[in-house]
Coordinates of C-alpha atoms in Angstrom, one line a residue:
M1 CA 0.0 0.0 0.0
P2 CA 1.4 3.4 -1.0
N3 CA 2.5 5.8 1.8
E4 CA -0.4 8.3 2.1
D5 CA 1.9 11.1 3.2
I6 CA 3.7 10.8 -0.1
N7 CA 0.7 9.9 -2.3
M8 CA -1.9 12.2 -0.9
S9 CA -5.1 12.5 -2.9
A10 CA -5.9 15.9 -4.4
Q11 CA -8.8 16.3 -1.9
A12 CA -6.7 15.4 1.1
L13 CA -3.9 17.8 -0.1
A14 CA -6.5 20.6 -0.5
E15 CA -7.7 20.0 3.1
A16 CA -4.2 19.8 4.5
A17 CA -3.1 23.0 2.8
A18 CA -6.3 24.8 4.0
A19 CA -5.7 23.6 7.6
S20 CA -2.1 24.8 7.4
M21 CA -3.1 28.2 6.1
L22 CA -6.0 28.6 8.5
S23 CA -3.7 27.9 11.5
R24 CA -1.6 30.9 10.6
D25 CA -4.3 33.3 9.3
N26 CA -5.0 35.7 12.1
A27 CA -6.9 38.2 10.0
T28 CA -9.4 35.6 8.8
A29 CA -9.9 34.4 12.4
A30 CA -10.3 38.0 13.8
M31 CA -13.1 38.6 11.4
G32 CA -14.9 35.4 12.4
I33 CA -14.5 33.9 8.9
A34 CA -14.9 30.1 8.9
L35 CA -13.9 27.6 6.2
A36 CA -16.9 25.6 5.3
E37 CA -15.5 23.5 2.4
V38 CA -12.4 23.2 0.3
R39 CA -11.5 21.1 -2.6
P40 CA -9.0 21.6 -5.5
G41 CA -9.7 25.0 -7.0
Y42 CA -12.6 25.7 -4.7
A43 CA -13.3 27.2 -1.3
R44 CA -16.5 28.2 0.6
M45 CA -16.2 30.4 3.6
T46 CA -18.8 32.1 5.9
M47 CA -18.9 35.2 8.1
T48 CA -21.6 36.6 10.3
V49 CA -22.0 40.3 10.1
R50 CA -21.3 41.8 13.5
A51 CA -22.3 45.3 14.9
D52 CA -18.6 46.3 14.7
M53 CA -18.6 45.6 10.9
L54 CA -21.3 48.2 10.2
N55 CA -20.6 51.4 8.4
G56 CA -22.3 54.8 8.7
H57 CA -25.3 53.5 6.7
Q58 CA -25.7 50.6 9.2
T59 CA -24.8 48.1 6.6
C60 CA -21.7 45.8 6.4
H61 CA -18.7 47.8 5.4
G62 CA -17.5 46.8 1.9
G63 CA -14.0 46.1 3.3
F64 CA -15.3 43.2 5.3
I65 CA -17.2 41.8 2.3
F66 CA -14.1 42.2 0.3
A67 CA -12.0 40.4 3.0
L68 CA -14.4 37.5 3.0
A69 CA -14.3 37.2 -0.8
D70 CA -10.5 37.6 -0.7
S71 CA -10.1 34.8 1.9
A72 CA -12.2 32.4 -0.2
F73 CA -10.1 33.3 -3.2
A74 CA -6.9 32.7 -1.2
F75 CA -8.0 29.3 0.0
A76 CA -9.2 28.2 -3.4
C77 CA -6.0 29.2 -5.3
N78 CA -3.8 27.6 -2.6
S79 CA -5.7 24.3 -2.6
Y80 CA -3.0 22.6 -4.7
N81 CA -0.4 23.3 -1.9
L82 CA 1.6 25.7 -4.1
N83 CA 2.1 29.2 -2.6
T84 CA -0.2 31.4 -4.6
V85 CA -1.0 35.1 -4.1
G86 CA -3.3 37.6 -5.6
A87 CA -2.0 39.6 -8.6
G88 CA -5.2 41.7 -8.9
C89 CA -8.9 41.6 -8.2
T90 CA -12.1 43.5 -8.7
I91 CA -15.4 43.5 -6.7
D92 CA -18.9 44.6 -7.6
Y93 CA -21.2 45.2 -4.7
L94 CA -24.8 44.3 -5.5
A95 CA -26.7 44.5 -2.2
P96 CA -26.0 45.4 1.4
G97 CA -25.1 43.0 4.1
R98 CA -27.0 43.6 7.3
E99 CA -26.1 43.0 11.0
G100 CA -26.7 39.3 11.7
D101 CA -26.5 38.2 8.1
V102 CA -24.5 35.1 7.5
L103 CA -22.5 35.8 4.4
T104 CA -21.1 33.0 2.3
A105 CA -18.3 33.4 -0.2
E106 CA -17.9 30.6 -2.8
G107 CA -14.7 30.8 -4.7
V108 CA -14.4 28.8 -8.0
E109 CA -11.4 28.4 -10.2
Q110 CA -12.2 29.5 -13.8
A111 CA -8.8 29.1 -15.4
L112 CA -5.4 27.8 -14.4
A113 CA -2.5 27.9 -16.8
G114 CA 1.1 27.7 -15.7
K115 CA 1.6 30.0 -12.7
S116 CA -1.6 32.1 -13.4
G117 CA -5.2 31.5 -12.4
V118 CA -8.5 33.3 -12.5
Y119 CA -11.1 32.7 -9.7
D120 CA -14.7 34.0 -9.3
V121 CA -16.2 34.5 -5.9
R122 CA -19.9 35.0 -5.3
V123 CA -20.8 36.4 -1.9
S124 CA -24.4 35.8 -0.8
N125 CA -26.5 36.1 2.3
Q126 CA -28.3 33.3 4.2
E127 CA -31.3 33.7 1.8
G128 CA -29.1 33.2 -1.3
R129 CA -29.3 36.8 -2.3
A130 CA -26.1 37.9 -4.2
I131 CA -24.3 40.6 -2.1
A132 CA -21.1 40.9 -4.2
L133 CA -19.2 39.4 -7.1
F134 CA -15.4 39.2 -6.9
R135 CA -12.9 38.2 -9.5
G136 CA -9.3 37.4 -8.5
K137 CA -6.2 36.8 -10.6
S138 CA -3.6 34.7 -9.0
I139 CA 0.1 34.1 -9.5
R140 CA 2.1 31.2 -8.1
I141 CA 5.2 32.0 -6.2
A142 CA 8.0 29.8 -4.8
G143 CA 7.3 27.3 -2.1
E144 CA 4.5 25.2 -0.7
V145 CA 1.7 26.0 1.7
I146 CA 2.3 23.2 4.1
Q147 CA 5.4 24.1 6.0
E148 CA 7.8 21.3 6.9
Q149 CA 8.3 20.6 10.6
H150 CA 12.0 20.9 11.6

C-alpha cells in the first residue's frame, strides 16, 4: 500500500493545505471567517456580520465583504499546496449586508495555466441573495503552503 503522506489525494492535499493556512491566518480568524468547504480549485467560507462591521449606513462595510471574498479566493487558489498570491482583483457590490446576516463566499477556479489563475467568488447572504461578485487573478510564487516541521 502506498504511503499516504507521499501519495496524498488531491482532496486530502487541499484539506491539509487549508488547515495549514488557517492555522496561521490571524486576519481571517479575527473577522470570524470560517472555512466551510475546500477542494482543489474551490473554497467556501462564511462570516456573520457583527455590529462592529457596520458602516455609517448601518450596513456591512465593503471592506469586510471584500475580505471575506479575498479569503475564499486565497483558500481556493492555494488548494494545490503551491504558494499562490493575488495579482489583482475586482469586486462589484450588488446589495447590502445587514447585521446578523451570514454571508457565504464561494470561490471557484475559472482558469489555471502555468503560474496564473482566475477565480470568481460569489458572496451571498443566508437567503441566497447575491451581495457581491469578486474576480481574483492569482500568481504562483515559490514554495509550498504546508510548511515542513523541523
